[in-house]
C-alpha atoms as a printed R data frame, in Angstrom:
    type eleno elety resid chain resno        x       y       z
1   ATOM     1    CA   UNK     A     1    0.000   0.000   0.000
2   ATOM     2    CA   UNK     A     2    1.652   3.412  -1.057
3   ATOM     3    CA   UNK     A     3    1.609   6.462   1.355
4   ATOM     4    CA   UNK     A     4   -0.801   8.251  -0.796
5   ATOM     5    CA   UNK     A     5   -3.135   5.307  -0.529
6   ATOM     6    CA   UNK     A     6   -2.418   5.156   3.101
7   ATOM     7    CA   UNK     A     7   -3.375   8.648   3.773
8   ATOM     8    CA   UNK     A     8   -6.599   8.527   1.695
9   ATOM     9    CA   UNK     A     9   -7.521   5.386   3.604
10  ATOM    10    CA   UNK     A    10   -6.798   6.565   7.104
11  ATOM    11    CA   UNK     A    11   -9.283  10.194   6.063
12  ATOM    12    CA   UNK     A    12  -11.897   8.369   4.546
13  ATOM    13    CA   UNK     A    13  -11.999   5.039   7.655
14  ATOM    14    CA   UNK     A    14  -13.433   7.202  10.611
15  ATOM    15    CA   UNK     A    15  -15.680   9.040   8.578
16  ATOM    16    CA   UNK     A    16  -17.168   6.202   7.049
17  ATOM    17    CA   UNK     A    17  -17.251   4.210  10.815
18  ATOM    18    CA   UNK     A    18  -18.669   7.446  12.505
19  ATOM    19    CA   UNK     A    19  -21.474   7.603   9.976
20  ATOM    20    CA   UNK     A    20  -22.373   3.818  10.219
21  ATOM    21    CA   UNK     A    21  -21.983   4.074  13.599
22  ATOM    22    CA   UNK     A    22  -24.834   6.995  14.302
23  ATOM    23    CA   UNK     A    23  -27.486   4.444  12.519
24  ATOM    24    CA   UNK     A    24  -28.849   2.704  14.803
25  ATOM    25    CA   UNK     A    25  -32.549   1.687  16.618
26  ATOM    26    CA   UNK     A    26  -32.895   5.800  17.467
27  ATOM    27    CA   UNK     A    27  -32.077   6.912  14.212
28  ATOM    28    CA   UNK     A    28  -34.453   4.767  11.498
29  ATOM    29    CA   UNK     A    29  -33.582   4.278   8.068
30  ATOM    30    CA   UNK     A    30  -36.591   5.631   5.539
31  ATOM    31    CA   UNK     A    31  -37.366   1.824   4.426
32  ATOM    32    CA   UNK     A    32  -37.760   0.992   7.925
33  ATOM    33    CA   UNK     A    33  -39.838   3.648   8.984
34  ATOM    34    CA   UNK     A    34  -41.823   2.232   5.778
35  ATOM    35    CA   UNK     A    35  -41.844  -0.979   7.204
36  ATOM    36    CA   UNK     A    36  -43.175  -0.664  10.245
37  ATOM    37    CA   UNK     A    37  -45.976   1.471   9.437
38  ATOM    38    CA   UNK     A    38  -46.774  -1.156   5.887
39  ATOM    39    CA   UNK     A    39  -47.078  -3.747   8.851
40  ATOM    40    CA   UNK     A    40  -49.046  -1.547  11.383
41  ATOM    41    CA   UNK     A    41  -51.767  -1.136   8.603
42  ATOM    42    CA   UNK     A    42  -51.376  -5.180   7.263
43  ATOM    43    CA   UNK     A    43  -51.958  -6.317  10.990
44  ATOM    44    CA   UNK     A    44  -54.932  -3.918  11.570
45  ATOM    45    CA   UNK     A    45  -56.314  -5.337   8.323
46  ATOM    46    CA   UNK     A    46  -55.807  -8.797   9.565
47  ATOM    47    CA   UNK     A    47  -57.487  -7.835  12.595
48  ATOM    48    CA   UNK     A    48  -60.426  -6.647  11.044
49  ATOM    49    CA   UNK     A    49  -60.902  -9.521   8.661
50  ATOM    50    CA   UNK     A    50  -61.074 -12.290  11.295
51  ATOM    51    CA   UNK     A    51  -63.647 -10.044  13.621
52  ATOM    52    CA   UNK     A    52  -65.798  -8.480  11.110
53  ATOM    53    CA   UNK     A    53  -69.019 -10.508  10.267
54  ATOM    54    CA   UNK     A    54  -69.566  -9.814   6.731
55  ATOM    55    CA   UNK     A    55  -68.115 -12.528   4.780
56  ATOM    56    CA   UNK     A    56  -67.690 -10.287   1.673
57  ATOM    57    CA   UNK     A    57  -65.790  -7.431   3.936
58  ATOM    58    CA   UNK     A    58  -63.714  -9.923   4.697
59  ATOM    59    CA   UNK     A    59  -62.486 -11.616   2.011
60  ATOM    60    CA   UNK     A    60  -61.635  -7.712   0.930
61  ATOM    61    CA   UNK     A    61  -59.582  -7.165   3.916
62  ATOM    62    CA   UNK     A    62  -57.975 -10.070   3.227
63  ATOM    63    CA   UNK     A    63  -56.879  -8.313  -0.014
64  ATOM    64    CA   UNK     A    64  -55.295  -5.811   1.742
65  ATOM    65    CA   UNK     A    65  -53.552  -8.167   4.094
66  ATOM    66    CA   UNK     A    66  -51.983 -10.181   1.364
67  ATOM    67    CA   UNK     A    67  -50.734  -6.852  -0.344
68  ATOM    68    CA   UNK     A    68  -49.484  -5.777   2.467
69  ATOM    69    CA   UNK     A    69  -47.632  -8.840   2.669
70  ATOM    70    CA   UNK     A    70  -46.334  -8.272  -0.654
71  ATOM    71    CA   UNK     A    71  -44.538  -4.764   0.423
72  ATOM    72    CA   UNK     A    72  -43.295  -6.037   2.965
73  ATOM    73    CA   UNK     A    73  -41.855  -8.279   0.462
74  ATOM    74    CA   UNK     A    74  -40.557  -5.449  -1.808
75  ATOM    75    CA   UNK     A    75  -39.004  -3.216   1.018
76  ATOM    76    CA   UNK     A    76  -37.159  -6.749   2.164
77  ATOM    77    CA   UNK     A    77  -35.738  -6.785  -1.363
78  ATOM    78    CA   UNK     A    78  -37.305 -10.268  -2.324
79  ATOM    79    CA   UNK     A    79  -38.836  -8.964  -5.708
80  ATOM    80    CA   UNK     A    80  -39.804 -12.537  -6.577
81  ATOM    81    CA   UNK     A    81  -41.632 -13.545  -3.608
82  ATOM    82    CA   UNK     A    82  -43.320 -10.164  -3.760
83  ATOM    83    CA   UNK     A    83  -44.907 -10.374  -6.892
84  ATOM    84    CA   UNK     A    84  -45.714 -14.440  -6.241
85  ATOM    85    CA   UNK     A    85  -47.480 -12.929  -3.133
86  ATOM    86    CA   UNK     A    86  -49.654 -10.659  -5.263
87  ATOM    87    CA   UNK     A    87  -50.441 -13.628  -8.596
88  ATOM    88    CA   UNK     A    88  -50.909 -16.913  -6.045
89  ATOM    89    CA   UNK     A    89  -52.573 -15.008  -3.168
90  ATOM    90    CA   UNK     A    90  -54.241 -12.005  -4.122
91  ATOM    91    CA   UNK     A    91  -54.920 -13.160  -7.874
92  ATOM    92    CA   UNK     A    92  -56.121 -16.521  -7.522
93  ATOM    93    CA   UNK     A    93  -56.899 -17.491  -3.573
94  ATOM    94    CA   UNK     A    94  -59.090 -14.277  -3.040
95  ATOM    95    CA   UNK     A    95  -60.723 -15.006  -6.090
96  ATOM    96    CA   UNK     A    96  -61.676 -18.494  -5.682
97  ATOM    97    CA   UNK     A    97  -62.834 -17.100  -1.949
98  ATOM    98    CA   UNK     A    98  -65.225 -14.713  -3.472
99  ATOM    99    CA   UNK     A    99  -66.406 -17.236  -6.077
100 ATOM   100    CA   UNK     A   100  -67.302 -19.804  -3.531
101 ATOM   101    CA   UNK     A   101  -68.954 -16.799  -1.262
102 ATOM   102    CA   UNK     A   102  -71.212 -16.020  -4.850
103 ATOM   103    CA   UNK     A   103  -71.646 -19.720  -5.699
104 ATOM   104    CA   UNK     A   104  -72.949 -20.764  -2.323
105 ATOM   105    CA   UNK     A   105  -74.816 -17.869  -2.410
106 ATOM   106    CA   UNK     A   106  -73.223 -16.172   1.197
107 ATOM   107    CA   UNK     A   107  -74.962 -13.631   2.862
108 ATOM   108    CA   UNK     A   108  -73.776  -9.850   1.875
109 ATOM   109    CA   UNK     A   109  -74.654  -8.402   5.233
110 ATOM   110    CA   UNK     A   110  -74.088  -9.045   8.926
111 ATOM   111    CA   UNK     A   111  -74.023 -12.779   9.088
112 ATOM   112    CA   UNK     A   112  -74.697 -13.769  12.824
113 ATOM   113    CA   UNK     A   113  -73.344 -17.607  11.822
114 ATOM   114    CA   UNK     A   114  -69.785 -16.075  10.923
115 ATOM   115    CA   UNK     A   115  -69.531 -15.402  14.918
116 ATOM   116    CA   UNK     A   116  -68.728 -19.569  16.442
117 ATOM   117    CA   UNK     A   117  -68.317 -17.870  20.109
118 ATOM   118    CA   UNK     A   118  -65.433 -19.163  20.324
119 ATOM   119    CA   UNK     A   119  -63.523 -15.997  20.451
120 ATOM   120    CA   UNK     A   120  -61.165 -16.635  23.415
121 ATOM   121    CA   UNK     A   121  -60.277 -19.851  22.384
122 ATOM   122    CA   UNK     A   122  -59.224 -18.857  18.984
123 ATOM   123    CA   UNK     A   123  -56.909 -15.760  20.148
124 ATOM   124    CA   UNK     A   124  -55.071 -17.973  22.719
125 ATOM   125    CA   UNK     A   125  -54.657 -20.342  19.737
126 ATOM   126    CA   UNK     A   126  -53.981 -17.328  17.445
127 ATOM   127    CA   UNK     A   127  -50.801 -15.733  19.822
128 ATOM   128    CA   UNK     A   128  -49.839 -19.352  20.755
129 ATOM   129    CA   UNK     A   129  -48.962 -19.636  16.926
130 ATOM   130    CA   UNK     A   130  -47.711 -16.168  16.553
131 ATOM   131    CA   UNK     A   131  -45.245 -16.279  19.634
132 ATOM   132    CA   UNK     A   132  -44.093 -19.855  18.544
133 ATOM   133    CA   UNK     A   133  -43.678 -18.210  14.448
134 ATOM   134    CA   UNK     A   134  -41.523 -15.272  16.014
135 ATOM   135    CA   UNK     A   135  -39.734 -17.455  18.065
136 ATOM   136    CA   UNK     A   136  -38.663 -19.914  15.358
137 ATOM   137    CA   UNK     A   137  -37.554 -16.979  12.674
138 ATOM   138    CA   UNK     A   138  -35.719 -15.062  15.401
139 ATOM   139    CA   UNK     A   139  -33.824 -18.338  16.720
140 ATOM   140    CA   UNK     A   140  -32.652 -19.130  12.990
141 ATOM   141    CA   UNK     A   141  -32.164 -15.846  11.344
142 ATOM   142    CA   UNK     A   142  -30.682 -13.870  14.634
143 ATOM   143    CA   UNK     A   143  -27.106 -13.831  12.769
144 ATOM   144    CA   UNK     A   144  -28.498 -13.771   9.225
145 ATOM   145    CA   UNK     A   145  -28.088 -10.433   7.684
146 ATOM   146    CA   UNK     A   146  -28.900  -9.570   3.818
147 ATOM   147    CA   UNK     A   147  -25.348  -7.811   2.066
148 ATOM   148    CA   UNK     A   148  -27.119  -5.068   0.052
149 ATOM   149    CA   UNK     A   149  -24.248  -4.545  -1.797
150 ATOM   150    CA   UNK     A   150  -23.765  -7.873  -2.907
151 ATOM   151    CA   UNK     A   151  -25.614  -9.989  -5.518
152 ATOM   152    CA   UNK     A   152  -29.409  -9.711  -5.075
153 ATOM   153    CA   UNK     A   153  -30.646 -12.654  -2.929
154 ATOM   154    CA   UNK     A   154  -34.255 -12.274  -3.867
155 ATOM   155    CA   UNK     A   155  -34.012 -12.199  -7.385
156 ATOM   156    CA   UNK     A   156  -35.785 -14.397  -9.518
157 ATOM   157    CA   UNK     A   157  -33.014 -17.361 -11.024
158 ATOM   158    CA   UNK     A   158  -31.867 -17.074  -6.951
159 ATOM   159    CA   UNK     A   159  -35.469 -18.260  -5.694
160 ATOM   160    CA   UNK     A   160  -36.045 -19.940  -8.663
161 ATOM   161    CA   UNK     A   161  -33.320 -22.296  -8.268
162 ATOM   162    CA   UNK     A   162  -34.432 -22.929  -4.276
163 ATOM   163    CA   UNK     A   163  -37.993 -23.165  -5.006
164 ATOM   164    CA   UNK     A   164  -37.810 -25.806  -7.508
165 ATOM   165    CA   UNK     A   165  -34.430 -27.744  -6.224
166 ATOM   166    CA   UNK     A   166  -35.992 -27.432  -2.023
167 ATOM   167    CA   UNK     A   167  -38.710 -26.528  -1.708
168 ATOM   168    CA   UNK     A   168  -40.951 -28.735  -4.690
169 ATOM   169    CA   UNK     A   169  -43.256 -30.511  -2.583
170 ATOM   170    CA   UNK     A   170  -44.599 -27.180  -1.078
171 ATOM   171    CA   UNK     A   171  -45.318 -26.057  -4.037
172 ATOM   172    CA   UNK     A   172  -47.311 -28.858  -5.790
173 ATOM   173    CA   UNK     A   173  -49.329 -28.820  -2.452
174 ATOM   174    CA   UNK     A   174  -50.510 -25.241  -2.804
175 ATOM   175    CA   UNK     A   175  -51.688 -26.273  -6.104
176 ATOM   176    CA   UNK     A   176  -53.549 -29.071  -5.018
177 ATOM   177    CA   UNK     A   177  -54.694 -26.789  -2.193
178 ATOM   178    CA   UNK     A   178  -56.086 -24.109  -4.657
179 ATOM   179    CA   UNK     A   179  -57.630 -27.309  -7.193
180 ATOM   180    CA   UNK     A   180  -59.474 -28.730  -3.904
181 ATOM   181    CA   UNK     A   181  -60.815 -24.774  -2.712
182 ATOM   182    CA   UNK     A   182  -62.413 -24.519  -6.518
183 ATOM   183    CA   UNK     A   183  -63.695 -27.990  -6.459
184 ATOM   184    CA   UNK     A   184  -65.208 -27.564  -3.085
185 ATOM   185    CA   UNK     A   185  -66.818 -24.434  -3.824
186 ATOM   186    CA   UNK     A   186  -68.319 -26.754  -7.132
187 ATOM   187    CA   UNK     A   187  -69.828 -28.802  -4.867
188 ATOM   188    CA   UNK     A   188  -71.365 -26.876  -2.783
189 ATOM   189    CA   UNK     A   189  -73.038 -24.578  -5.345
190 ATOM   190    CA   UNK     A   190  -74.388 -28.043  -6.809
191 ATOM   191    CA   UNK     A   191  -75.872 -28.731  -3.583
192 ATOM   192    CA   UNK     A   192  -77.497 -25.757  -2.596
193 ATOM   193    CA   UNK     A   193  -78.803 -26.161  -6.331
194 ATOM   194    CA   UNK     A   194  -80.353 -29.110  -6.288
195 ATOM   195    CA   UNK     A   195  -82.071 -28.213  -2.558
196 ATOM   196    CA   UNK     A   196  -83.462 -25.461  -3.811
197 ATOM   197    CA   UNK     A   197  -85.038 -27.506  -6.688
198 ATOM   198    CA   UNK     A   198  -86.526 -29.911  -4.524
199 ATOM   199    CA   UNK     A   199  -88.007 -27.442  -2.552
200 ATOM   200    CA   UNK     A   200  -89.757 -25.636  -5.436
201 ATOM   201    CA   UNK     A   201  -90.537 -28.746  -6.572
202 ATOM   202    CA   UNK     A   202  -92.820 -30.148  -3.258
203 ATOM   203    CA   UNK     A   203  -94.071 -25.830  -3.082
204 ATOM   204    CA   UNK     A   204  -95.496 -26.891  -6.484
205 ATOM   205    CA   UNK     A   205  -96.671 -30.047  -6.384
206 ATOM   206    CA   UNK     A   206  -98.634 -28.816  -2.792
207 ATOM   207    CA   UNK     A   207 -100.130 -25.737  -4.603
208 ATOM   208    CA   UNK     A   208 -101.382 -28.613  -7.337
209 ATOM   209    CA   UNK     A   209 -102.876 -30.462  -5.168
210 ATOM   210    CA   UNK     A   210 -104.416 -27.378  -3.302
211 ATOM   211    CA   UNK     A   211 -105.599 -26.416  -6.406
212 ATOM   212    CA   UNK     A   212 -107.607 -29.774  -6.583
């Protein structure tokens, strides 16, 4: 190393350690402040699509969950997963929720039948599952940490390559998952069909024999 290249080094080291050294959890980064207020407004979305009573509400909150997923996504620099998020989820499971809702014909308004009573039980099952979630991704990601300078981890021939070398099985199962959801929905609109043609079936064959 020459003396000029010494000298340059030694001017520009502190500077560049002071100025990484003032970031820190008092002084936010833009994309986290973005972060953390994308996932204040996904969880209060969440929250209001398992407590409202409208199935239709619902399954439009759920939207903006699943988007807000997808951000999150973005701002974490996993571009793939972001815009899988917004094609498998938001594209095709929302849909197939509001075609079964129209299919089996589901109340628009205040259904009293969405409400099970169960309420307690389901939150202590609810932040059982959350704590043990947070617990798991924090105990194998504490010393993880994403080099922004270096090649793009998210990127699509990166997740590509894990998706479909690791992580196959998953994936065929969300597909049978999705086939099964449209299938259901199928046959229960064929159902509620057919009992509804019974039923106008004995209302005429009563008024017929009124009528005699």
């Amino acid at each position: 190393m020459t003396l000029a290249a010494t000298a340059a080094h030694l001017a520009t080291g502190p500077t560049t350690e002071a100025a990484a050294g003032t970031h820190g959890f008092l002084s936010p980064t833009g994309v986290e402040i973005a972060f953390l207020l994308v996932g204040l407004v996904t969880f209060g979305a969440a929250l209001v699509t398992v407590t409202t009573r409208q199935l239709v509400h619902a399954a439009l909150w759920l939207v903006v969950t699943l988007g807000g997923l997808a951000v999150e996504y973005l701002l974490l620099t996993a571009e793939f997963i972001a815009w899988v998020q917004v094609l498998i989820y938001v594209g095709s499971v929302v849909v197939l929720l509001l075609f079964g809702l129209m299919l089996t014909r589901a109340p628009i308004g205040r259904s009293p039948d969405a409400d099970s009573g169960n309420r307690w039980a389901a939150l202590t099952v609810a932040v059982a599952a959350a704590a043990a979630l947070v617990w798991v991704v924090v105990d194998a990601f504490r010393t993880t940490w994403i080099d922004l300078d270096g090649p793009a981890a998210g990127s699509t021939e990166a997740t590509g390559a894990s998706l479909f070398q690791n992580w196959v099985l998953p994936f065929e199962a969300l597909s049978v998952l999705l086939l099964a959801a449209l299938v259901g929905a199928i046959v229960l609109s064929r159902k509620a069909k057919a009992e509804t043609a019974t039923r106008a079936g004995q209302d005429t064959g009563r008024d017929t024999e009124g009528a005699r």
